[in-house]
mmCIF file with all atom_site columns, C-alpha atoms in Angstrom:
data_model
loop_
_atom_site.group_PDB
_atom_site.id
_atom_site.type_symbol
_atom_site.label_atom_id
_atom_site.label_alt_id
_atom_site.label_comp_id
_atom_site.label_asym_id
_atom_site.label_entity_id
_atom_site.label_seq_id
_atom_site.pdbx_PDB_ins_code
_atom_site.Cartn_x
_atom_site.Cartn_y
_atom_site.Cartn_z
_atom_site.occupancy
_atom_site.B_iso_or_equiv
_atom_site.pdbx_formal_charge
_atom_site.auth_seq_id
_atom_site.auth_comp_id
_atom_site.auth_asym_id
_atom_site.auth_atom_id
_atom_site.pdbx_PDB_model_num
ATOM 1   C CA . MET A 1 1   ? 6.028   -21.602 15.631  1.00 0.00 ? 1   MET A CA 1
ATOM 2   C CA . THR A 1 2   ? 4.707   -18.022 14.104  1.00 0.00 ? 2   THR A CA 1
ATOM 3   C CA . ARG A 1 3   ? 6.402   -15.211 12.631  1.00 0.00 ? 3   ARG A CA 1
ATOM 4   C CA . LYS A 1 4   ? 6.065   -11.826 13.573  1.00 0.00 ? 4   LYS A CA 1
ATOM 5   C CA . SER A 1 5   ? 4.163   -9.670  11.277  1.00 0.00 ? 5   SER A CA 1
ATOM 6   C CA . PHE A 1 6   ? 3.463   -6.571  13.099  1.00 0.00 ? 6   PHE A CA 1
ATOM 7   C CA . THR A 1 7   ? 5.494   -3.939  14.409  1.00 0.00 ? 7   THR A CA 1
ATOM 8   C CA . LYS A 1 8   ? 4.634   -0.093  15.872  1.00 0.00 ? 8   LYS A CA 1
ATOM 9   C CA . ASN A 1 9   ? 4.392   2.565   13.378  1.00 0.00 ? 9   ASN A CA 1
ATOM 10  C CA . MET A 1 10  ? 6.343   4.889   12.838  1.00 0.00 ? 10  MET A CA 1
ATOM 11  C CA . ARG A 1 11  ? 5.499   7.673   16.462  1.00 0.00 ? 11  ARG A CA 1
ATOM 12  C CA . GLY A 1 12  ? 5.920   4.470   17.955  1.00 0.00 ? 12  GLY A CA 1
ATOM 13  C CA . ASP A 1 13  ? 2.271   4.552   19.880  1.00 0.00 ? 13  ASP A CA 1
ATOM 14  C CA . ILE A 1 14  ? -0.185  1.881   17.568  1.00 0.00 ? 14  ILE A CA 1
ATOM 15  C CA . MET A 1 15  ? 0.870   -1.399  16.529  1.00 0.00 ? 15  MET A CA 1
ATOM 16  C CA . VAL A 1 16  ? 0.514   -2.225  12.747  1.00 0.00 ? 16  VAL A CA 1
ATOM 17  C CA . ILE A 1 17  ? 0.490   -5.434  10.946  1.00 0.00 ? 17  ILE A CA 1
ATOM 18  C CA . GLN A 1 18  ? 2.892   -5.677  7.165   1.00 0.00 ? 18  GLN A CA 1
ATOM 19  C CA . MET A 1 19  ? 1.136   -7.247  4.933   1.00 0.00 ? 19  MET A CA 1
ATOM 20  C CA . GLU A 1 20  ? 1.053   -7.676  1.064   1.00 0.00 ? 20  GLU A CA 1
ATOM 21  C CA . PRO A 1 21  ? -0.552  -7.365  -2.088  1.00 0.00 ? 21  PRO A CA 1
ATOM 22  C CA . SER A 1 22  ? -2.618  -10.393 -2.380  1.00 0.00 ? 22  SER A CA 1
ATOM 23  C CA . ARG A 1 23  ? -4.201  -10.250 -5.388  1.00 0.00 ? 23  ARG A CA 1
ATOM 24  C CA . LEU A 1 24  ? -6.023  -7.792  -7.639  1.00 0.00 ? 24  LEU A CA 1
ATOM 25  C CA . LEU A 1 25  ? -9.538  -7.478  -9.273  1.00 0.00 ? 25  LEU A CA 1
ATOM 26  C CA . ILE A 1 26  ? -10.619 -5.295  -12.361 1.00 0.00 ? 26  ILE A CA 1
ATOM 27  C CA . CYS A 1 27  ? -13.490 -5.053  -13.893 1.00 0.00 ? 27  CYS A CA 1
ATOM 28  C CA . GLU A 1 28  ? -13.391 -1.983  -16.492 1.00 0.00 ? 28  GLU A CA 1
ATOM 29  C CA . LEU A 1 29  ? -17.075 -1.819  -16.663 1.00 0.00 ? 29  LEU A CA 1
ATOM 30  C CA . ASN A 1 30  ? -17.644 -0.204  -13.396 1.00 0.00 ? 30  ASN A CA 1
ATOM 31  C CA . GLN A 1 31  ? -15.160 1.657   -11.191 1.00 0.00 ? 31  GLN A CA 1
ATOM 32  C CA . HIS A 1 32  ? -14.707 -0.600  -8.440  1.00 0.00 ? 32  HIS A CA 1
ATOM 33  C CA . GLN A 1 33  ? -11.406 -2.400  -8.397  1.00 0.00 ? 33  GLN A CA 1
ATOM 34  C CA . VAL A 1 34  ? -10.335 -4.433  -5.718  1.00 0.00 ? 34  VAL A CA 1
ATOM 35  C CA . VAL A 1 35  ? -6.320  -4.756  -4.058  1.00 0.00 ? 35  VAL A CA 1
ATOM 36  C CA . TYR A 1 36  ? -6.356  -7.378  -1.393  1.00 0.00 ? 36  TYR A CA 1
ATOM 37  C CA . LEU A 1 37  ? -3.773  -6.833  1.022   1.00 0.00 ? 37  LEU A CA 1
ATOM 38  C CA . ARG A 1 38  ? -2.903  -9.774  3.391   1.00 0.00 ? 38  ARG A CA 1
ATOM 39  C CA . GLU A 1 39  ? -0.209  -9.997  6.030   1.00 0.00 ? 39  GLU A CA 1
ATOM 40  C CA . LYS A 1 40  ? 2.677   -11.154 5.657   1.00 0.00 ? 40  LYS A CA 1
ATOM 41  C CA . HIS A 1 41  ? 2.734   -13.111 8.236   1.00 0.00 ? 41  HIS A CA 1
ATOM 42  C CA . GLY A 1 42  ? -0.887  -14.601 8.048   1.00 0.00 ? 42  GLY A CA 1
ATOM 43  C CA . LYS A 1 43  ? -3.995  -14.912 6.975   1.00 0.00 ? 43  LYS A CA 1
ATOM 44  C CA . ARG A 1 44  ? -6.489  -12.054 7.095   1.00 0.00 ? 44  ARG A CA 1
ATOM 45  C CA . GLU A 1 45  ? -6.848  -9.847  3.975   1.00 0.00 ? 45  GLU A CA 1
ATOM 46  C CA . MET A 1 46  ? -8.802  -6.456  3.710   1.00 0.00 ? 46  MET A CA 1
ATOM 47  C CA . PRO A 1 47  ? -9.884  -5.555  0.697   1.00 0.00 ? 47  PRO A CA 1
ATOM 48  C CA . ILE A 1 48  ? -9.078  -1.461  -0.268  1.00 0.00 ? 48  ILE A CA 1
ATOM 49  C CA . VAL A 1 49  ? -11.445 0.091   -3.326  1.00 0.00 ? 49  VAL A CA 1
ATOM 50  C CA . ILE A 1 50  ? -9.572  1.487   -5.360  1.00 0.00 ? 50  ILE A CA 1
ATOM 51  C CA . GLY A 1 51  ? -9.528  3.803   -9.387  1.00 0.00 ? 51  GLY A CA 1
ATOM 52  C CA . LEU A 1 52  ? -9.280  1.749   -12.929 1.00 0.00 ? 52  LEU A CA 1
ATOM 53  C CA . SER A 1 53  ? -5.616  3.547   -13.489 1.00 0.00 ? 53  SER A CA 1
ATOM 54  C CA . GLU A 1 54  ? -3.810  2.826   -10.261 1.00 0.00 ? 54  GLU A CA 1
ATOM 55  C CA . ALA A 1 55  ? -5.559  -0.474  -10.364 1.00 0.00 ? 55  ALA A CA 1
ATOM 56  C CA . MET A 1 56  ? -3.527  -1.279  -13.458 1.00 0.00 ? 56  MET A CA 1
ATOM 57  C CA . ALA A 1 57  ? -0.432  0.219   -11.958 1.00 0.00 ? 57  ALA A CA 1
ATOM 58  C CA . ILE A 1 58  ? -0.740  -2.346  -9.143  1.00 0.00 ? 58  ILE A CA 1
ATOM 59  C CA . ASP A 1 59  ? -0.802  -5.170  -11.541 1.00 0.00 ? 59  ASP A CA 1
ATOM 60  C CA . ARG A 1 60  ? 1.330   -4.633  -13.827 1.00 0.00 ? 60  ARG A CA 1
ATOM 61  C CA . ARG A 1 61  ? 4.322   -3.988  -10.543 1.00 0.00 ? 61  ARG A CA 1
ATOM 62  C CA . MET A 1 62  ? 2.298   -6.861  -8.918  1.00 0.00 ? 62  MET A CA 1
ATOM 63  C CA . ARG A 1 63  ? 2.437   -8.976  -13.139 1.00 0.00 ? 63  ARG A CA 1
ATOM 64  C CA . ARG A 1 64  ? 6.644   -7.866  -12.961 1.00 0.00 ? 64  ARG A CA 1
ATOM 65  C CA . LEU A 1 65  ? 5.635   -6.613  -16.412 1.00 0.00 ? 65  LEU A CA 1
ATOM 66  C CA . PRO A 1 66  ? 8.434   -3.990  -17.645 1.00 0.00 ? 66  PRO A CA 1
ATOM 67  C CA . SER A 1 67  ? 7.679   -1.260  -18.820 1.00 0.00 ? 67  SER A CA 1
ATOM 68  C CA . LYS A 1 68  ? 9.449   0.158   -22.404 1.00 0.00 ? 68  LYS A CA 1
ATOM 69  C CA . ARG A 1 69  ? 8.470   4.080   -20.272 1.00 0.00 ? 69  ARG A CA 1
ATOM 70  C CA . PRO A 1 70  ? 8.634   5.054   -17.125 1.00 0.00 ? 70  PRO A CA 1
ATOM 71  C CA . LEU A 1 71  ? 5.866   4.866   -15.377 1.00 0.00 ? 71  LEU A CA 1
ATOM 72  C CA . THR A 1 72  ? 4.330   7.839   -12.587 1.00 0.00 ? 72  THR A CA 1
ATOM 73  C CA . HIS A 1 73  ? 5.756   5.785   -10.258 1.00 0.00 ? 73  HIS A CA 1
ATOM 74  C CA . ASP A 1 74  ? 8.700   5.524   -11.341 1.00 0.00 ? 74  ASP A CA 1
ATOM 75  C CA . LEU A 1 75  ? 9.327   9.007   -12.091 1.00 0.00 ? 75  LEU A CA 1
ATOM 76  C CA . MET A 1 76  ? 7.970   9.001   -8.489  1.00 0.00 ? 76  MET A CA 1
ATOM 77  C CA . LEU A 1 77  ? 10.702  7.443   -6.604  1.00 0.00 ? 77  LEU A CA 1
ATOM 78  C CA . ALA A 1 78  ? 12.957  8.509   -9.333  1.00 0.00 ? 78  ALA A CA 1
ATOM 79  C CA . VAL A 1 79  ? 12.464  12.473  -7.695  1.00 0.00 ? 79  VAL A CA 1
ATOM 80  C CA . ILE A 1 80  ? 12.387  11.268  -4.191  1.00 0.00 ? 80  ILE A CA 1
ATOM 81  C CA . GLU A 1 81  ? 16.003  9.035   -5.179  1.00 0.00 ? 81  GLU A CA 1
ATOM 82  C CA . GLN A 1 82  ? 17.785  11.667  -6.842  1.00 0.00 ? 82  GLN A CA 1
ATOM 83  C CA . LEU A 1 83  ? 16.210  14.623  -4.301  1.00 0.00 ? 83  LEU A CA 1
ATOM 84  C CA . GLY A 1 84  ? 19.048  12.524  -2.025  1.00 0.00 ? 84  GLY A CA 1
ATOM 85  C CA . GLY A 1 85  ? 16.049  10.647  -0.844  1.00 0.00 ? 85  GLY A CA 1
ATOM 86  C CA . ASN A 1 86  ? 14.984  7.178   -0.227  1.00 0.00 ? 86  ASN A CA 1
ATOM 87  C CA . ALA A 1 87  ? 11.648  6.119   0.172   1.00 0.00 ? 87  ALA A CA 1
ATOM 88  C CA . ILE A 1 88  ? 11.274  4.092   3.681   1.00 0.00 ? 88  ILE A CA 1
ATOM 89  C CA . ARG A 1 89  ? 7.591   2.211   4.309   1.00 0.00 ? 89  ARG A CA 1
ATOM 90  C CA . VAL A 1 90  ? 3.903   2.430   4.072   1.00 0.00 ? 90  VAL A CA 1
ATOM 91  C CA . ASP A 1 91  ? 1.614   3.023   6.595   1.00 0.00 ? 91  ASP A CA 1
ATOM 92  C CA . ILE A 1 92  ? -2.472  2.314   5.890   1.00 0.00 ? 92  ILE A CA 1
ATOM 93  C CA . ASP A 1 93  ? -3.131  4.565   9.359   1.00 0.00 ? 93  ASP A CA 1
ATOM 94  C CA . ARG A 1 94  ? -7.119  4.677   9.391   1.00 0.00 ? 94  ARG A CA 1
ATOM 95  C CA . VAL A 1 95  ? -10.601 4.465   6.922   1.00 0.00 ? 95  VAL A CA 1
ATOM 96  C CA . GLU A 1 96  ? -13.471 5.910   7.446   1.00 0.00 ? 96  GLU A CA 1
ATOM 97  C CA . GLU A 1 97  ? -17.137 5.766   5.551   1.00 0.00 ? 97  GLU A CA 1
ATOM 98  C CA . MET A 1 98  ? -14.455 3.139   3.190   1.00 0.00 ? 98  MET A CA 1
ATOM 99  C CA . THR A 1 99  ? -12.238 5.628   2.507   1.00 0.00 ? 99  THR A CA 1
ATOM 100 C CA . PHE A 1 100 ? -8.165  4.163   3.532   1.00 0.00 ? 100 PHE A CA 1
ATOM 101 C CA . TYR A 1 101 ? -5.295  7.030   4.061   1.00 0.00 ? 101 TYR A CA 1
ATOM 102 C CA . ALA A 1 102 ? -2.289  6.204   4.439   1.00 0.00 ? 102 ALA A CA 1
ATOM 103 C CA . LYS A 1 103 ? 1.222   7.480   4.685   1.00 0.00 ? 103 LYS A CA 1
ATOM 104 C CA . LEU A 1 104 ? 4.331   7.796   2.899   1.00 0.00 ? 104 LEU A CA 1
ATOM 105 C CA . THR A 1 105 ? 7.653   7.190   5.310   1.00 0.00 ? 105 THR A CA 1
ATOM 106 C CA . LEU A 1 106 ? 10.735  9.370   3.393   1.00 0.00 ? 106 LEU A CA 1
ATOM 107 C CA . GLU A 1 107 ? 14.053  9.776   4.993   1.00 0.00 ? 107 GLU A CA 1
ATOM 108 C CA . GLN A 1 108 ? 16.099  11.999  3.447   1.00 0.00 ? 108 GLN A CA 1
ATOM 109 C CA . ASP A 1 109 ? 19.565  13.317  5.457   1.00 0.00 ? 109 ASP A CA 1
ATOM 110 C CA . GLY A 1 110 ? 18.908  11.245  8.496   1.00 0.00 ? 110 GLY A CA 1
ATOM 111 C CA . LYS A 1 111 ? 15.739  13.460  8.981   1.00 0.00 ? 111 LYS A CA 1
ATOM 112 C CA . MET A 1 112 ? 12.641  11.346  8.413   1.00 0.00 ? 112 MET A CA 1
ATOM 113 C CA . ASN A 1 113 ? 9.591   12.708  6.503   1.00 0.00 ? 113 ASN A CA 1
ATOM 114 C CA . VAL A 1 114 ? 6.073   11.502  6.369   1.00 0.00 ? 114 VAL A CA 1
ATOM 115 C CA . ILE A 1 115 ? 3.389   12.352  3.465   1.00 0.00 ? 115 ILE A CA 1
ATOM 116 C CA . ASP A 1 116 ? 0.102   11.600  3.077   1.00 0.00 ? 116 ASP A CA 1
ATOM 117 C CA . ALA A 1 117 ? -0.136  9.259   0.648   1.00 0.00 ? 117 ALA A CA 1
ATOM 118 C CA . ARG A 1 118 ? -3.579  7.523   -1.671  1.00 0.00 ? 118 ARG A CA 1
ATOM 119 C CA . PRO A 1 119 ? -3.300  4.351   -0.142  1.00 0.00 ? 119 PRO A CA 1
ATOM 120 C CA . SER A 1 120 ? -3.050  3.247   -4.097  1.00 0.00 ? 120 SER A CA 1
ATOM 121 C CA . ASP A 1 121 ? -0.279  5.175   -4.838  1.00 0.00 ? 121 ASP A CA 1
ATOM 122 C CA . ALA A 1 122 ? 1.541   3.865   -2.561  1.00 0.00 ? 122 ALA A CA 1
ATOM 123 C CA . ILE A 1 123 ? 0.733   0.468   -3.069  1.00 0.00 ? 123 ILE A CA 1
ATOM 124 C CA . ALA A 1 124 ? 2.177   0.916   -6.432  1.00 0.00 ? 124 ALA A CA 1
ATOM 125 C CA . LEU A 1 125 ? 4.794   2.969   -5.425  1.00 0.00 ? 125 LEU A CA 1
ATOM 126 C CA . ALA A 1 126 ? 5.635   0.284   -3.162  1.00 0.00 ? 126 ALA A CA 1
ATOM 127 C CA . LEU A 1 127 ? 5.982   -2.553  -5.627  1.00 0.00 ? 127 LEU A CA 1
ATOM 128 C CA . THR A 1 128 ? 8.060   -0.693  -8.091  1.00 0.00 ? 128 THR A CA 1
ATOM 129 C CA . PRO A 1 129 ? 11.174  -1.881  -7.982  1.00 0.00 ? 129 PRO A CA 1
ATOM 130 C CA . PRO A 1 130 ? 14.016  -2.030  -7.390  1.00 0.00 ? 130 PRO A CA 1
ATOM 131 C CA . VAL A 1 131 ? 13.736  -3.060  -2.906  1.00 0.00 ? 131 VAL A CA 1
ATOM 132 C CA . PRO A 1 132 ? 9.666   -3.887  -2.388  1.00 0.00 ? 132 PRO A CA 1
ATOM 133 C CA . LEU A 1 133 ? 8.502   -1.279  1.088   1.00 0.00 ? 133 LEU A CA 1
ATOM 134 C CA . PRO A 1 134 ? 6.973   -2.565  3.495   1.00 0.00 ? 134 PRO A CA 1
ATOM 135 C CA . ILE A 1 135 ? 3.023   -2.074  3.972   1.00 0.00 ? 135 ILE A CA 1
ATOM 136 C CA . PHE A 1 136 ? 2.276   -1.321  6.947   1.00 0.00 ? 136 PHE A CA 1
ATOM 137 C CA . VAL A 1 137 ? -2.031  -1.077  8.156   1.00 0.00 ? 137 VAL A CA 1
ATOM 138 C CA . SER A 1 138 ? -2.664  -0.694  11.091  1.00 0.00 ? 138 SER A CA 1
ATOM 139 C CA . GLU A 1 139 ? -5.015  -3.315  13.819  1.00 0.00 ? 139 GLU A CA 1
ATOM 140 C CA . ASP A 1 140 ? -7.883  -0.789  13.790  1.00 0.00 ? 140 ASP A CA 1
ATOM 141 C CA . VAL A 1 141 ? -8.226  -0.874  9.868   1.00 0.00 ? 141 VAL A CA 1
ATOM 142 C CA . LEU A 1 142 ? -7.797  -4.016  9.440   1.00 0.00 ? 142 LEU A CA 1
ATOM 143 C CA . SER A 1 143 ? -10.082 -5.047  11.952  1.00 0.00 ? 143 SER A CA 1
ATOM 144 C CA . LYS A 1 144 ? -12.226 -2.661  10.177  1.00 0.00 ? 144 LYS A CA 1
ATOM 145 C CA . SER A 1 145 ? -11.751 -3.346  6.735   1.00 0.00 ? 145 SER A CA 1
ATOM 146 C CA . ILE A 1 146 ? -12.494 -6.798  7.049   1.00 0.00 ? 146 ILE A CA 1
ATOM 147 C CA . THR A 1 147 ? -16.139 -5.987  7.443   1.00 0.00 ? 147 THR A CA 1
ATOM 148 C CA . LEU A 1 148 ? -16.433 -3.723  5.921   1.00 0.00 ? 148 LEU A CA 1
ATOM 149 C CA . ASP A 1 149 ? -19.156 -4.536  2.852   1.00 0.00 ? 149 ASP A CA 1
ATOM 150 C CA . ILE A 1 150 ? -17.405 -3.982  -0.904  1.00 0.00 ? 150 ILE A CA 1
ATOM 151 C CA . PRO A 1 151 ? -18.970 -3.712  -3.720  1.00 0.00 ? 151 PRO A CA 1
ATOM 152 C CA . LYS A 1 152 ? -18.602 -6.439  -6.009  1.00 0.00 ? 152 LYS A CA 1
#
């Protein structure tokens, strides 16, 4: 039996697939770090080219390495929580010319707020303890990203 790995976006009009980071390629000699997201209950995988500092932050999260001081994504989550909000989910909802676009959904006092974010920052935040946020990708973005020519 296959588990359901898709749902609707926050507006309820686009099918999205739940994904999770599966691997990360870091090469300090060039600008092309790649984070791969894989379907949570499937086999498809998509690459996203990100910057080196974002890759290092995601790497720390994926390997569950503690830091002595709060990192940027720890600070972001602390600010959200101190202002009475909760981070709910990440949606990667668009790709244009190899540039991905994401949204971070926050809840505060029963109101949902959707904020534009870079996918790399949103993924790093999604992996920030204590509870990982679900990451969703639209079916359209997933289909397009599988065919992208990612630099090696």
